[in-house]
Coordinates of C-alpha atoms in Angstrom, one line a residue:
P1 CA -18.7 12.0 3.6
Y2 CA -16.1 12.7 6.7
Q3 CA -16.7 9.2 8.4
I4 CA -16.2 7.9 4.5
W5 CA -13.0 9.2 4.2
R6 CA -11.9 8.6 8.1
S7 CA -12.7 4.7 7.2
L8 CA -10.8 5.0 4.2
M9 CA -7.8 6.1 4.7
S10 CA -7.6 4.0 8.2
S11 CA -7.4 0.8 6.1
F12 CA -5.1 2.3 3.5
G13 CA -3.0 3.6 6.5
L14 CA -3.3 0.0 7.9
Y15 CA -2.5 -1.3 4.5
I16 CA 0.7 0.6 3.8
I17 CA 2.0 -0.1 7.3
G18 CA 1.6 -4.0 7.0
F19 CA 3.3 -3.7 3.4
I20 CA 6.3 -1.6 5.6
V21 CA 6.3 -4.0 7.8
L22 CA 6.6 -6.5 5.5
I23 CA 9.4 -4.4 3.2
A24 CA 11.3 -4.3 6.0
G25 CA 11.5 -8.0 7.0
L26 CA 12.4 -8.9 3.6
A27 CA 15.5 -6.2 3.3
Y28 CA 16.8 -7.9 6.5
A29 CA 16.5 -11.6 5.2
A30 CA 18.2 -9.6 1.8
F31 CA 21.2 -8.1 4.1
L32 CA 21.7 -11.6 5.9
V33 CA 22.1 -13.4 3.0
G34 CA 24.5 -11.2 1.4
A35 CA 22.6 -8.8 -1.0
P36 CA 24.3 -5.5 -1.9
P37 CA 22.9 -2.9 -0.1
V38 CA 22.4 -0.9 -3.1
W39 CA 20.2 -3.9 -4.6
I40 CA 18.5 -4.1 -1.3
G41 CA 17.3 -0.3 -1.7
V42 CA 16.6 -0.8 -5.7
G43 CA 13.9 -3.3 -4.1
A44 CA 12.9 -1.3 -1.0
I45 CA 11.6 1.3 -3.4
V46 CA 10.1 -1.1 -6.1
L47 CA 8.8 -3.1 -3.4
V48 CA 6.8 0.6 -1.9
G49 CA 5.9 1.8 -5.4
I50 CA 3.9 -2.0 -5.7
G51 CA 2.6 -1.0 -2.2
I52 CA 1.1 2.2 -2.9
I53 CA -0.9 1.1 -5.8
T54 CA -2.2 -2.2 -4.6
G55 CA -3.2 -0.3 -1.2
V56 CA -5.5 2.6 -3.5
G57 CA -6.7 -0.3 -5.5
K58 CA -7.7 -2.4 -2.7
T59 CA -9.3 0.1 -0.7
R60 CA -10.8 3.1 -3.1
Q61 CA -14.3 3.6 -3.1
K62 CA -16.4 2.8 -6.2
D63 CA -18.3 5.2 -7.7
E64 CA -21.8 4.9 -7.2
T65 CA -23.0 6.5 -10.7
Q66 CA -26.1 5.2 -12.1
T67 CA -26.0 3.6 -15.8
S68 CA -28.3 5.1 -18.5
E69 CA -30.6 2.4 -19.3

């Protein structure tokens, strides 16, 4: 159980770190083209939420329950 949790958290952690780097790059690009800082913040918050949702979905373990016959 500990090994599964550790590998799961490692995958999730790497996914989130990569997503944060992506968000930082997009926020910097938006700043360079002159987007208002309020909208850069709103976009970053929305993208963080999307990143967490997709990260959990992609790294979640499937239930290994047996189906009834």
